[in-house]
PDB file of C-alpha atoms in Angstrom:
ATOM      1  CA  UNK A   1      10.930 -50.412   8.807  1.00  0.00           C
ATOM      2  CA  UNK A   2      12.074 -46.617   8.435  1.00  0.00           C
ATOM      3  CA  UNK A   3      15.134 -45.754  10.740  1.00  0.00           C
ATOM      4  CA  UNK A   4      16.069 -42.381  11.402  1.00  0.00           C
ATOM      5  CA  UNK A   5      20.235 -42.034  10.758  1.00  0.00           C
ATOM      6  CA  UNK A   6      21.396 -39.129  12.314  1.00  0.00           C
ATOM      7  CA  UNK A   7      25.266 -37.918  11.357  1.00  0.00           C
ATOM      8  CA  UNK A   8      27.989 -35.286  11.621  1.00  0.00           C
ATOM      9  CA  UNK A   9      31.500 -35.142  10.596  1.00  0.00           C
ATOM     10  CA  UNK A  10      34.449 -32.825  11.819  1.00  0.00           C
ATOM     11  CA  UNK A  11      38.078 -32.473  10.326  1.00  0.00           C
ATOM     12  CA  UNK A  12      40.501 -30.862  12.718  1.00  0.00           C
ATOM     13  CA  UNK A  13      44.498 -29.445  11.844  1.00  0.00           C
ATOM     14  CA  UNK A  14      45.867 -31.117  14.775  1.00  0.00           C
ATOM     15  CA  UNK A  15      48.108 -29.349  16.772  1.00  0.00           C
ATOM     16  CA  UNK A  16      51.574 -30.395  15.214  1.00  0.00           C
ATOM     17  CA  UNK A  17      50.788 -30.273  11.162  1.00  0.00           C
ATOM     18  CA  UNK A  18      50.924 -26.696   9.305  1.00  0.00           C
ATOM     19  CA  UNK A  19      47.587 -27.274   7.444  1.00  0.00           C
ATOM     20  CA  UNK A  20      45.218 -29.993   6.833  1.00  0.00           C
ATOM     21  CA  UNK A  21      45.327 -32.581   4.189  1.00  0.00           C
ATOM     22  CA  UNK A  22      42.102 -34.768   5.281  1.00  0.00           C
ATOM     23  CA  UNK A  23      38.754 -33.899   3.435  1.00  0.00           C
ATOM     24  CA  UNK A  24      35.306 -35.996   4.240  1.00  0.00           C
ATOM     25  CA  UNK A  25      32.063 -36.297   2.724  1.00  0.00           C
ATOM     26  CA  UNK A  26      28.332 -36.838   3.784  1.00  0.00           C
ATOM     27  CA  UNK A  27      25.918 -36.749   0.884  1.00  0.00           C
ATOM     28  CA  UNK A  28      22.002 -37.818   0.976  1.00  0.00           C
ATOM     29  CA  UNK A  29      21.050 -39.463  -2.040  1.00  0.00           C
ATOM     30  CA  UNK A  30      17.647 -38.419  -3.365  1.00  0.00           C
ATOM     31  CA  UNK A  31      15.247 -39.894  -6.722  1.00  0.00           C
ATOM     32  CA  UNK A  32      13.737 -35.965  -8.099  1.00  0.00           C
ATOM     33  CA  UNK A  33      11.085 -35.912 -11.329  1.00  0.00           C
ATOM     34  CA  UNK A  34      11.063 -31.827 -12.273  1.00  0.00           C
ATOM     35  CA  UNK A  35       8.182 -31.520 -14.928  1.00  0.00           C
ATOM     36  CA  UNK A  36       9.593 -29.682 -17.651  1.00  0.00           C
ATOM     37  CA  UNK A  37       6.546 -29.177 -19.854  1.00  0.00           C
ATOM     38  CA  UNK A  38       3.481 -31.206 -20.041  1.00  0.00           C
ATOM     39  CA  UNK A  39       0.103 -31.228 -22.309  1.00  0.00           C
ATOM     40  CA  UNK A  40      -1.585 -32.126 -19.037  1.00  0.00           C
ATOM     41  CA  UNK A  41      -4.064 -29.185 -18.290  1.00  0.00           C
ATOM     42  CA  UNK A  42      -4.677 -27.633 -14.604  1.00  0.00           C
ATOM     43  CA  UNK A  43      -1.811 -30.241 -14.245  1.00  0.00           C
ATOM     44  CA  UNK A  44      -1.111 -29.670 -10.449  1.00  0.00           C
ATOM     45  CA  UNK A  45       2.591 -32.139 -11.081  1.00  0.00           C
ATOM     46  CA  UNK A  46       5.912 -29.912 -10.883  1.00  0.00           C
ATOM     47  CA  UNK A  47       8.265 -31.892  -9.175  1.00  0.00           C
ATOM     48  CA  UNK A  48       8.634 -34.805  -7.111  1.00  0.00           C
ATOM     49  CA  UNK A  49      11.507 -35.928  -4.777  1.00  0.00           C
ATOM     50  CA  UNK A  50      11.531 -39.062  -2.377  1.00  0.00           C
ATOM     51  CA  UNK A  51      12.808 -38.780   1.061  1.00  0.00           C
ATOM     52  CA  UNK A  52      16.565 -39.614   1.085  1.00  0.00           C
ATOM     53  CA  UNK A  53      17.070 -43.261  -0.031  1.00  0.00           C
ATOM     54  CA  UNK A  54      20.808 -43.689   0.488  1.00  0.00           C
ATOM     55  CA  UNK A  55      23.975 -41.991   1.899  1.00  0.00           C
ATOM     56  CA  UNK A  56      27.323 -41.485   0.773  1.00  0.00           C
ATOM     57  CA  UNK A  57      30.333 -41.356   3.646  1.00  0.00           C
ATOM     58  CA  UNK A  58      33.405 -40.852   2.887  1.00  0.00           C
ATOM     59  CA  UNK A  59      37.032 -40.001   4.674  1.00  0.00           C
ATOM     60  CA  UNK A  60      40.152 -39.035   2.915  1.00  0.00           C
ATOM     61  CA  UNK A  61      43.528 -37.925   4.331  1.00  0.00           C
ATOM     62  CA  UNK A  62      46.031 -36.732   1.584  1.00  0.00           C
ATOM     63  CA  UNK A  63      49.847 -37.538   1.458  1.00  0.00           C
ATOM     64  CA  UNK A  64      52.832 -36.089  -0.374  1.00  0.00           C
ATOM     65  CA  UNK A  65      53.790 -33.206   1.008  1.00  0.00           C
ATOM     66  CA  UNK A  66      51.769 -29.910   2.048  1.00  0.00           C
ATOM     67  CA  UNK A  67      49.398 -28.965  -1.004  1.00  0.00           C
ATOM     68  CA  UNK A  68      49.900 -32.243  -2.647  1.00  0.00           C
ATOM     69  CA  UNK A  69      48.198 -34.202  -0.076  1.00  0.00           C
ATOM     70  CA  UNK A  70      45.324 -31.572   0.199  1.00  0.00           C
ATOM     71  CA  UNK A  71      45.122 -31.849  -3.316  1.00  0.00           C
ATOM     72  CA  UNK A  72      44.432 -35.648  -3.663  1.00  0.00           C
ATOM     73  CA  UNK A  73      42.222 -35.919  -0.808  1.00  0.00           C
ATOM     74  CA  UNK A  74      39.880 -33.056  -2.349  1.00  0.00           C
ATOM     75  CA  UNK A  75      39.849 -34.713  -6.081  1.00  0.00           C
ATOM     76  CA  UNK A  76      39.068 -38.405  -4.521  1.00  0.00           C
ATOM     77  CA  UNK A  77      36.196 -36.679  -2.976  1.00  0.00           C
ATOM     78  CA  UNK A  78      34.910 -34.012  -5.445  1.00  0.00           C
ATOM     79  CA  UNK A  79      35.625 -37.268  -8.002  1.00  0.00           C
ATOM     80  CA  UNK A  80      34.004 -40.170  -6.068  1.00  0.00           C
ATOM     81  CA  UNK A  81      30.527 -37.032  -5.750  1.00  0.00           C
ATOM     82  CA  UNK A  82      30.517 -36.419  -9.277  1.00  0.00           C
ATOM     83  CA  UNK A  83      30.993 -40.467 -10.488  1.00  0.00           C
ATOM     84  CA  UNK A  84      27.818 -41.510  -7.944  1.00  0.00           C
ATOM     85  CA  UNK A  85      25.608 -38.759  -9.010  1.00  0.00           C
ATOM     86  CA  UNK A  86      26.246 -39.330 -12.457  1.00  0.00           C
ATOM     87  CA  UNK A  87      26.078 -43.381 -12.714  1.00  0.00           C
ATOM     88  CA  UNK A  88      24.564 -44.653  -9.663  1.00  0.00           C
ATOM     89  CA  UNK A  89      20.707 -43.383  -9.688  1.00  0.00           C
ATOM     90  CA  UNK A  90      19.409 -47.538 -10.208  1.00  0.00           C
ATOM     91  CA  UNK A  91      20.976 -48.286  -7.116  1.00  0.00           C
ATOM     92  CA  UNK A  92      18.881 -46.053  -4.691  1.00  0.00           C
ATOM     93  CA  UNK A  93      16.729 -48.758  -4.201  1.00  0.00           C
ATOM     94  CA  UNK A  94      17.992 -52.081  -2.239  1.00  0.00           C
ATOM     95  CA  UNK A  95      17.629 -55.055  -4.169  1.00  0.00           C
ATOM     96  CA  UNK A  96      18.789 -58.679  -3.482  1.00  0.00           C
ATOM     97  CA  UNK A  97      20.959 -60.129  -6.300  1.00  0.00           C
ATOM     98  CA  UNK A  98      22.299 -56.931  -7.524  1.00  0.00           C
ATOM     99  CA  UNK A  99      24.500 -56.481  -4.308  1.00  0.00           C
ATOM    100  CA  UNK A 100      27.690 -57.578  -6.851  1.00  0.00           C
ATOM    101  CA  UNK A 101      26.740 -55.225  -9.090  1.00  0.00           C
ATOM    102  CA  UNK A 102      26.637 -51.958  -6.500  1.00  0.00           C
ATOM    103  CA  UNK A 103      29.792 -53.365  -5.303  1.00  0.00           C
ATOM    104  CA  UNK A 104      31.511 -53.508  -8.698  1.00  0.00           C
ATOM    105  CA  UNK A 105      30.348 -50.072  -9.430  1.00  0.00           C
ATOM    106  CA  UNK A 106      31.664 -48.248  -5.800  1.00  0.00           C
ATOM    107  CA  UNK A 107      34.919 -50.056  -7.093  1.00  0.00           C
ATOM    108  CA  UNK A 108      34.939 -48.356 -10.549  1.00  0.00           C
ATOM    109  CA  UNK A 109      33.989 -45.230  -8.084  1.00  0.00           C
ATOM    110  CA  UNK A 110      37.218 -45.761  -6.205  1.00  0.00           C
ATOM    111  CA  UNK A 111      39.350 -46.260  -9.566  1.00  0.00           C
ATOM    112  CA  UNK A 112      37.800 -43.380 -10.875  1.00  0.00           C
ATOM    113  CA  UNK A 113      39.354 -41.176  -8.204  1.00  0.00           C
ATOM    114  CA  UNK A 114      43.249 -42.782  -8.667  1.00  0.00           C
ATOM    115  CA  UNK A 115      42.891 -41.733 -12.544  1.00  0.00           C
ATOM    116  CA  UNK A 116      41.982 -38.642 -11.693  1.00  0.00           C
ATOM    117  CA  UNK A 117      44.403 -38.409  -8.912  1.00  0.00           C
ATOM    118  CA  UNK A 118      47.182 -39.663 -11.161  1.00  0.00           C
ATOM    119  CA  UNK A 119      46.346 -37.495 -14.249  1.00  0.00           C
ATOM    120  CA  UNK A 120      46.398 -34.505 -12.007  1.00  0.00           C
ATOM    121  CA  UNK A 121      49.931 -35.814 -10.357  1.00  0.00           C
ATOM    122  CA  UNK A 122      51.486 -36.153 -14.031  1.00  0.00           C
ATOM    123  CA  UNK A 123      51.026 -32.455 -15.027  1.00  0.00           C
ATOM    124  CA  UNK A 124      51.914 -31.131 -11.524  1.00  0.00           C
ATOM    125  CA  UNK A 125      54.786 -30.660  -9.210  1.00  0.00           C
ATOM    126  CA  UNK A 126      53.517 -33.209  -6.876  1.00  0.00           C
ATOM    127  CA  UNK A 127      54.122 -36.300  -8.742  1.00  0.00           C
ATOM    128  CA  UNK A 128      53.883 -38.999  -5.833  1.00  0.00           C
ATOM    129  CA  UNK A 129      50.871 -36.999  -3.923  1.00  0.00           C
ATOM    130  CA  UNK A 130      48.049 -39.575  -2.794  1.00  0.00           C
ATOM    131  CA  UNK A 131      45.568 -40.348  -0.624  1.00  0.00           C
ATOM    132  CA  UNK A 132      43.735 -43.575   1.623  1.00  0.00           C
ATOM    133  CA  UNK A 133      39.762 -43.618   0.479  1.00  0.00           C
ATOM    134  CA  UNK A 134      37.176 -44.920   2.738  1.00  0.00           C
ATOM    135  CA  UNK A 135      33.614 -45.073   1.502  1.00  0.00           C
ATOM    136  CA  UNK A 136      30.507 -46.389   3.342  1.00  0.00           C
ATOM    137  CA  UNK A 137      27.235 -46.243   0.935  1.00  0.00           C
ATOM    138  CA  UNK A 138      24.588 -46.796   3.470  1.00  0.00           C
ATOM    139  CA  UNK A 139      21.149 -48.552   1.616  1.00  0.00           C
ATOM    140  CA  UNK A 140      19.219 -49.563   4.622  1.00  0.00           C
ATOM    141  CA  UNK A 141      19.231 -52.233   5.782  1.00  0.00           C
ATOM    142  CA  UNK A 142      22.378 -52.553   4.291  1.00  0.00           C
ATOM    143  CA  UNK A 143      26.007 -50.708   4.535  1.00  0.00           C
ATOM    144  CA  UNK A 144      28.952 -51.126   1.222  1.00  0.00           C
ATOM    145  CA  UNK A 145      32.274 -49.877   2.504  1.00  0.00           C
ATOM    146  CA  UNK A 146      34.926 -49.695   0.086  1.00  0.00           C
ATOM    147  CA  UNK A 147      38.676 -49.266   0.992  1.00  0.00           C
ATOM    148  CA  UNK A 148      42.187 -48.191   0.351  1.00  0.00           C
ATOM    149  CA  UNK A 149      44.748 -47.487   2.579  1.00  0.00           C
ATOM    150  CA  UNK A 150      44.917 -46.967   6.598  1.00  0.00           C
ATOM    151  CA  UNK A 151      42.003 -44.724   7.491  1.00  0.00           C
ATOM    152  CA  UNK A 152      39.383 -46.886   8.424  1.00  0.00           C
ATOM    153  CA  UNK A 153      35.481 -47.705   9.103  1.00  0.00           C
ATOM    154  CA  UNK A 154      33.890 -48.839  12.602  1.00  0.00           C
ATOM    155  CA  UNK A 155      30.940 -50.832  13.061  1.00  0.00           C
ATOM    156  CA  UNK A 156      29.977 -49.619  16.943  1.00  0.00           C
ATOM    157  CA  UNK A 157      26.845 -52.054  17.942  1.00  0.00           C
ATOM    158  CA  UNK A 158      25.763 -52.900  21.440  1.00  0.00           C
ATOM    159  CA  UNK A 159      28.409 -51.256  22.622  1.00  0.00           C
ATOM    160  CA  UNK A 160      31.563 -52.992  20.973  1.00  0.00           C
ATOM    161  CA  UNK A 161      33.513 -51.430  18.580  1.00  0.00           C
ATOM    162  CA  UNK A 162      34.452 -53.457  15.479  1.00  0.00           C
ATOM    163  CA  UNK A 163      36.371 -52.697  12.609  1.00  0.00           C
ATOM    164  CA  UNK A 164      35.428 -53.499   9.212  1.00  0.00           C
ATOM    165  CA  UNK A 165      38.346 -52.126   7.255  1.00  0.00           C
ATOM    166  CA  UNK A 166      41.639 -53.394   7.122  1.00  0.00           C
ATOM    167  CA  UNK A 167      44.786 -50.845   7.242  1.00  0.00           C
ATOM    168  CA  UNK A 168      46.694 -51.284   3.628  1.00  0.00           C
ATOM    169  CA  UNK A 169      50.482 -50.629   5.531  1.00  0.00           C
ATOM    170  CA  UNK A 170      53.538 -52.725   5.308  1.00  0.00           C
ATOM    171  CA  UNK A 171      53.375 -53.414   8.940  1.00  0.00           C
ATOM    172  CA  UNK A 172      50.046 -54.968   8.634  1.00  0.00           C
ATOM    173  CA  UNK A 173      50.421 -57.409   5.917  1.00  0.00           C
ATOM    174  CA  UNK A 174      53.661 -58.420   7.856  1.00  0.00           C
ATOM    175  CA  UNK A 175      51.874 -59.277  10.761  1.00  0.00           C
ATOM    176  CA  UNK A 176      49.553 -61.488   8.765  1.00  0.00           C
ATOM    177  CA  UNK A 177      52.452 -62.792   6.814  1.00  0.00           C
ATOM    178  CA  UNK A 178      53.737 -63.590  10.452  1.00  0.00           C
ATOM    179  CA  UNK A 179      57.370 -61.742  10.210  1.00  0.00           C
ATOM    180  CA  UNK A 180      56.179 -59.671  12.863  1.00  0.00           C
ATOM    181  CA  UNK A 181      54.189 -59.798  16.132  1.00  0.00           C
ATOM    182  CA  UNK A 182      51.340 -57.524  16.769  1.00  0.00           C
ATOM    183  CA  UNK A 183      53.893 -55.306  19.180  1.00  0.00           C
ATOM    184  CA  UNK A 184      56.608 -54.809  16.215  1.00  0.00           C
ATOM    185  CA  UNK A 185      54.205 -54.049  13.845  1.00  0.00           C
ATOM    186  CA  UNK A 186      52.453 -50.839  16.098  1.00  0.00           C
ATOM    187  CA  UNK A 187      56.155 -50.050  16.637  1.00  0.00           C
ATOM    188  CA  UNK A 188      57.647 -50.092  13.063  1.00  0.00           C
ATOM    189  CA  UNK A 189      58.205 -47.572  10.695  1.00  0.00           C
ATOM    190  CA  UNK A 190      56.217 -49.673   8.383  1.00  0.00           C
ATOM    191  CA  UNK A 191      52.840 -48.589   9.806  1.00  0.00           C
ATOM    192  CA  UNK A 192      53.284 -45.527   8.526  1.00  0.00           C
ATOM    193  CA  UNK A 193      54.410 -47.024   4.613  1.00  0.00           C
ATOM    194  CA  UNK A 194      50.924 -47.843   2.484  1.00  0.00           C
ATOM    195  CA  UNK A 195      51.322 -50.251  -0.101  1.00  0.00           C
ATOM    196  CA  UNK A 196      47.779 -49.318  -1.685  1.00  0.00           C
ATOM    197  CA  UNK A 197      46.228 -45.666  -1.354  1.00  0.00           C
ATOM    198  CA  UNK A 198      45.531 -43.972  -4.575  1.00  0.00           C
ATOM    199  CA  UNK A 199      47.481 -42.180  -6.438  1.00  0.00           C
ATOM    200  CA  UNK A 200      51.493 -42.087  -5.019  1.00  0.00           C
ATOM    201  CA  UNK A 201      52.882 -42.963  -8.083  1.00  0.00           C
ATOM    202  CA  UNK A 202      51.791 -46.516  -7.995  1.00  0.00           C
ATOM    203  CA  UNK A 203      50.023 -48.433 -11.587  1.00  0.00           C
ATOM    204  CA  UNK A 204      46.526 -48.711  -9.588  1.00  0.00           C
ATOM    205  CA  UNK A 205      44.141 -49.427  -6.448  1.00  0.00           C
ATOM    206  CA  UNK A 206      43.211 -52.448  -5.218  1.00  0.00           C
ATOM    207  CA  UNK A 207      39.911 -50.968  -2.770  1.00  0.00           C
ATOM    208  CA  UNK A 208      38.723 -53.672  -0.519  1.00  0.00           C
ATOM    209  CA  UNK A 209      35.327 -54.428  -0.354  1.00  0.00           C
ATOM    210  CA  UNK A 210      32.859 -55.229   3.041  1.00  0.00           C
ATOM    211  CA  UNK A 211      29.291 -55.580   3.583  1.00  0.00           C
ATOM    212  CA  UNK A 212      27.101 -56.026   6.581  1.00  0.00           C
ATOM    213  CA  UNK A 213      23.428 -55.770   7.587  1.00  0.00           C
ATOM    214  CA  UNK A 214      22.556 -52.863   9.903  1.00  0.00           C
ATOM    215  CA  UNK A 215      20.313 -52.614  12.519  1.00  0.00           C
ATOM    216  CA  UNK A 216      18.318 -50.018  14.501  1.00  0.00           C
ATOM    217  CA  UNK A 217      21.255 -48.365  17.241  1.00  0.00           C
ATOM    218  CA  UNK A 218      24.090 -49.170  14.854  1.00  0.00           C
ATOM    219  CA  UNK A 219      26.792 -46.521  14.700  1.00  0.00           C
ATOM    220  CA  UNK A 220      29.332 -46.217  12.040  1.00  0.00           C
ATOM    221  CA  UNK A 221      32.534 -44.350  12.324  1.00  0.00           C
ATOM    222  CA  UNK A 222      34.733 -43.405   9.486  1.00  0.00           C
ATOM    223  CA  UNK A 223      38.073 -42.053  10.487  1.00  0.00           C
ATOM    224  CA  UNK A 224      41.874 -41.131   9.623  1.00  0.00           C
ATOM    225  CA  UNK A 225      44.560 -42.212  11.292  1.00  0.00           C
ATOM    226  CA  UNK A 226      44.927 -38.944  13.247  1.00  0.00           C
ATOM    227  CA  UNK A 227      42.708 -40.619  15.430  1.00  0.00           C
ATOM    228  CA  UNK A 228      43.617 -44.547  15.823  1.00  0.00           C
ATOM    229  CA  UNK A 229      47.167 -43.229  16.689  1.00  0.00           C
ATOM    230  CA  UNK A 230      46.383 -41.777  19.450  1.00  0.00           C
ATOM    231  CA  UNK A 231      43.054 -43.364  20.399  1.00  0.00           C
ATOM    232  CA  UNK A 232      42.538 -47.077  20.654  1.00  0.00           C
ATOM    233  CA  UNK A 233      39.560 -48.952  20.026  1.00  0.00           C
ATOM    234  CA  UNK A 234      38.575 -49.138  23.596  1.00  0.00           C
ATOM    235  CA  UNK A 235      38.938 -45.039  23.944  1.00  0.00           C
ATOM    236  CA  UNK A 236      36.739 -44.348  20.773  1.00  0.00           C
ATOM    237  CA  UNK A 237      34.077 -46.969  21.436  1.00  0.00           C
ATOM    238  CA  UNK A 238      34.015 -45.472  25.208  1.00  0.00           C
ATOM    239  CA  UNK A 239      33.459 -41.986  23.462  1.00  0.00           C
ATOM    240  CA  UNK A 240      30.906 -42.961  20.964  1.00  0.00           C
ATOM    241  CA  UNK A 241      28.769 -44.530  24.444  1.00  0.00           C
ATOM    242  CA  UNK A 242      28.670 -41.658  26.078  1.00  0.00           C
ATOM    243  CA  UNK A 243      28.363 -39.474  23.349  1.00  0.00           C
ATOM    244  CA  UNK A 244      24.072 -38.283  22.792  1.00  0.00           C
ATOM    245  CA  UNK A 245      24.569 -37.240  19.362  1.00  0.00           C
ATOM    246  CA  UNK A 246      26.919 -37.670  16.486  1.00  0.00           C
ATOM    247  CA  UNK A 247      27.838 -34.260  16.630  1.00  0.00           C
ATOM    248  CA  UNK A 248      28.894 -34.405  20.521  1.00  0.00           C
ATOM    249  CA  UNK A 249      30.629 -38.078  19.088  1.00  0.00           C
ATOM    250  CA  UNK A 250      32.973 -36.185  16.772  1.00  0.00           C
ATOM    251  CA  UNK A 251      33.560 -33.789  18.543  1.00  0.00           C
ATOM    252  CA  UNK A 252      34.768 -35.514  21.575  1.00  0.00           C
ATOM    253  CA  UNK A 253      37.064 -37.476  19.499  1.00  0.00           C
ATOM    254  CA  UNK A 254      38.662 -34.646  17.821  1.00  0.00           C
ATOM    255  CA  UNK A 255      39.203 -33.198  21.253  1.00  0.00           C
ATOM    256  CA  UNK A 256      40.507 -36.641  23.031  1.00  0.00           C
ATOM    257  CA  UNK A 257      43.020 -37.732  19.739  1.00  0.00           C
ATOM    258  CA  UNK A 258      44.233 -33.503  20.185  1.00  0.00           C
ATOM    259  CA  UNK A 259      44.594 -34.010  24.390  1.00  0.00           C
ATOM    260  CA  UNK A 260      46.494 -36.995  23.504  1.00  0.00           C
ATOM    261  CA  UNK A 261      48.879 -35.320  20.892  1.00  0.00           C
ATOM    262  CA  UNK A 262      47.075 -34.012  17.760  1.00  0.00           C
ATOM    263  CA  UNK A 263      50.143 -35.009  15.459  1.00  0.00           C
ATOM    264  CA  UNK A 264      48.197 -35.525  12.539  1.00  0.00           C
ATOM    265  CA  UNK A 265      45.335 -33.809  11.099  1.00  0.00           C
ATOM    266  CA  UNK A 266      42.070 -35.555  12.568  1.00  0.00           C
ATOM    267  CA  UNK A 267      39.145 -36.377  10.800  1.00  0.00           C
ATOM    268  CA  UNK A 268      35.717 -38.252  11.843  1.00  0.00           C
ATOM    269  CA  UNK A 269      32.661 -39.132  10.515  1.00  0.00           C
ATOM    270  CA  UNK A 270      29.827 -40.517  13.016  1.00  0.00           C
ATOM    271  CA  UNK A 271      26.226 -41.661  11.455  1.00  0.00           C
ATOM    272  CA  UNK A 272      23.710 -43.242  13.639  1.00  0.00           C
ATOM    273  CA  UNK A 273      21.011 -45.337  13.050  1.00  0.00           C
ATOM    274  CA  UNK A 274      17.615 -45.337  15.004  1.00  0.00           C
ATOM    275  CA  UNK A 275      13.832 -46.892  14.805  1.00  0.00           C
ATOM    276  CA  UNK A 276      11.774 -44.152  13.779  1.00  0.00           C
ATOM    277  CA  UNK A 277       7.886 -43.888  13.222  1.00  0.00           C
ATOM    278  CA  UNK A 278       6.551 -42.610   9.812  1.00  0.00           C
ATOM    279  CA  UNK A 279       6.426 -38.919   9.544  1.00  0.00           C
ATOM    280  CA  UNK A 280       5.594 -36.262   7.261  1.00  0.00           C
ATOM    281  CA  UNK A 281       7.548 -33.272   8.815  1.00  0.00           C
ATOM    282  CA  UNK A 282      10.920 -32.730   7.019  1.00  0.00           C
ATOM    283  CA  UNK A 283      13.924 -33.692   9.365  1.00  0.00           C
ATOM    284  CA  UNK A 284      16.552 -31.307  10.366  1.00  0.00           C
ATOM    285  CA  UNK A 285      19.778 -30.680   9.329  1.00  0.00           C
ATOM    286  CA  UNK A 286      21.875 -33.682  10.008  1.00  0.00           C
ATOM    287  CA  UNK A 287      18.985 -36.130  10.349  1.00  0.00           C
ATOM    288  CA  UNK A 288      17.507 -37.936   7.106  1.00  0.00           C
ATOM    289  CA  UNK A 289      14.631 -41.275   7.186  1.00  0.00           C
ATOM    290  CA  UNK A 290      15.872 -44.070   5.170  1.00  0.00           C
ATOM    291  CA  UNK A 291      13.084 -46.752   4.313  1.00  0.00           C
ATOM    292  CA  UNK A 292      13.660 -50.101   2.208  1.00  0.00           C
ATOM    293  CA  UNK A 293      11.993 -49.980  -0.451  1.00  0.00           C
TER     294      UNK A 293
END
């Protein structure tokens, strides 16, 4: 079946910070032959390139103080673009038994970014400067995510909203560890501490890993925590209903987490999936066909 995924992404200051720290990502991932030079004659070859196969999402939002955290946020990114397009071309295609491998690979893609990250940290003024990492590689009819830290990805189907990540704070592993209740943990100072992001200072990353199978009318939402803080779940699955496109989507929750604050810098990434028929007219901006091949 092809799908249509339709997507957008917005990153906003806020309306309390001096300058953003948050960066984001959507890539389409695309199989290209250019013929060089061939002994073929009349050869009417040049170049071929598939339809996009795959799609790279991504959300970062940068700590350690004003260019530091804008710093790490951009390298994770620029890093994590450069290690998939330069090791990851076998895995445009979905294939069952080689899910562990993809997954092993978006991890090296995640410790790839806290070397760089830390390298950068050690020769600069901003020695603790970090940043959370949330990837989603979408390979229809299936969705990686790959995670560190407290910005987080969404699953919106049928109208519930369902997270897949887990937020990497003190707080939260106390709540599981049951020293606190659900209410002291929202409340604590200890949301706001990370005890995995990359870079900070720290030895390494430990990046969680989720999968799930998608279907036709999924939504995904990849956001930073300028959002959940002053949206909950309810709000933002309310707002991606309502929403007709991705685009309308992020930007209604930049403007609702802003109405309702804007401390932080704000940053969303919406990608929707739909049935589509087969078709040979090239989508437009913002719209790409996946197909399982």
């Amino acid at each position: 079946m092809a799908v249509v995924l339709e997507y957008a992404g917005k990153t906003d200051i806020g309306r309390v910070r001096k300058n953003n720290e948050d960066q984001f990502l959507i890539a389409d991932l695309t199989k290209q032959l250019r013929i060089v030079q061939t002994s073929v004659s009349g050869s009417q070859f040049g170049e071929w390139t598939t339809n996009s196969t795959a799609h790279l999402l991504a959300v970062a939002d940068g700590m350690g103080g004003t260019a530091g955290g804008e710093i790490a946020s951009g390298l994770a990114i620029e890093t994590l673009s450069w290690y998939v397009a330069r090791t990851m071309p076998w895995f445009y295609r979905y294939q069952d038994g080689r899910e562990e491998d993809l997954e092993c690979e978006l991890v090296k893609a995640v410790q790839a970014c806290q070397e760089t990250v830390a390298e950068t940290a050690a020769g600069s003024h901003f020695r603790r400067m970090s940043t959370t990492l949330t990837i989603a590689y979408v390979l229809w009819p299936r969705v990686y995510v790959v995670h560190a830290g407290d910005s987080r990805c969404y699953l919106h189907r049928g109208g519930r909203l369902m997270q897949m990540t887990k937020d990497h704070t003190v707080a939260q592993r106390s709540l599981e560890q049951g020293i606190m209740t659900a209410e002291q943990a929202r409340a604590s100072v200890l949301n706001n501490t990370l005890w995995n992001c990359i870079g900070g200072g720290g030895e390494g990353v430990s990046p969680d890993v989720y999968h799930a199978t998608l279907q036709p009318s999924d939504e995904l939402l990849l956001c930073t925590d300028g959002l959940t803080r002053r949206l909950s779940d309810d709000a933002i699955g309310s707002i991606l209903k309502r929403a007709s496109t991705p685009e309308v989507a992020a930007g209604a929750l930049v403007g609702a987490a802003n109405e309702a604050g804007g401390e932080d810098n704000i940053t969303v990434v919406v990608a929707r999936l739909r049935a589509a028929l087969q078709s040979a007219v090239t989508p437009p901006d913002g719209v790409a066909v996946l197909q399982a091949v």
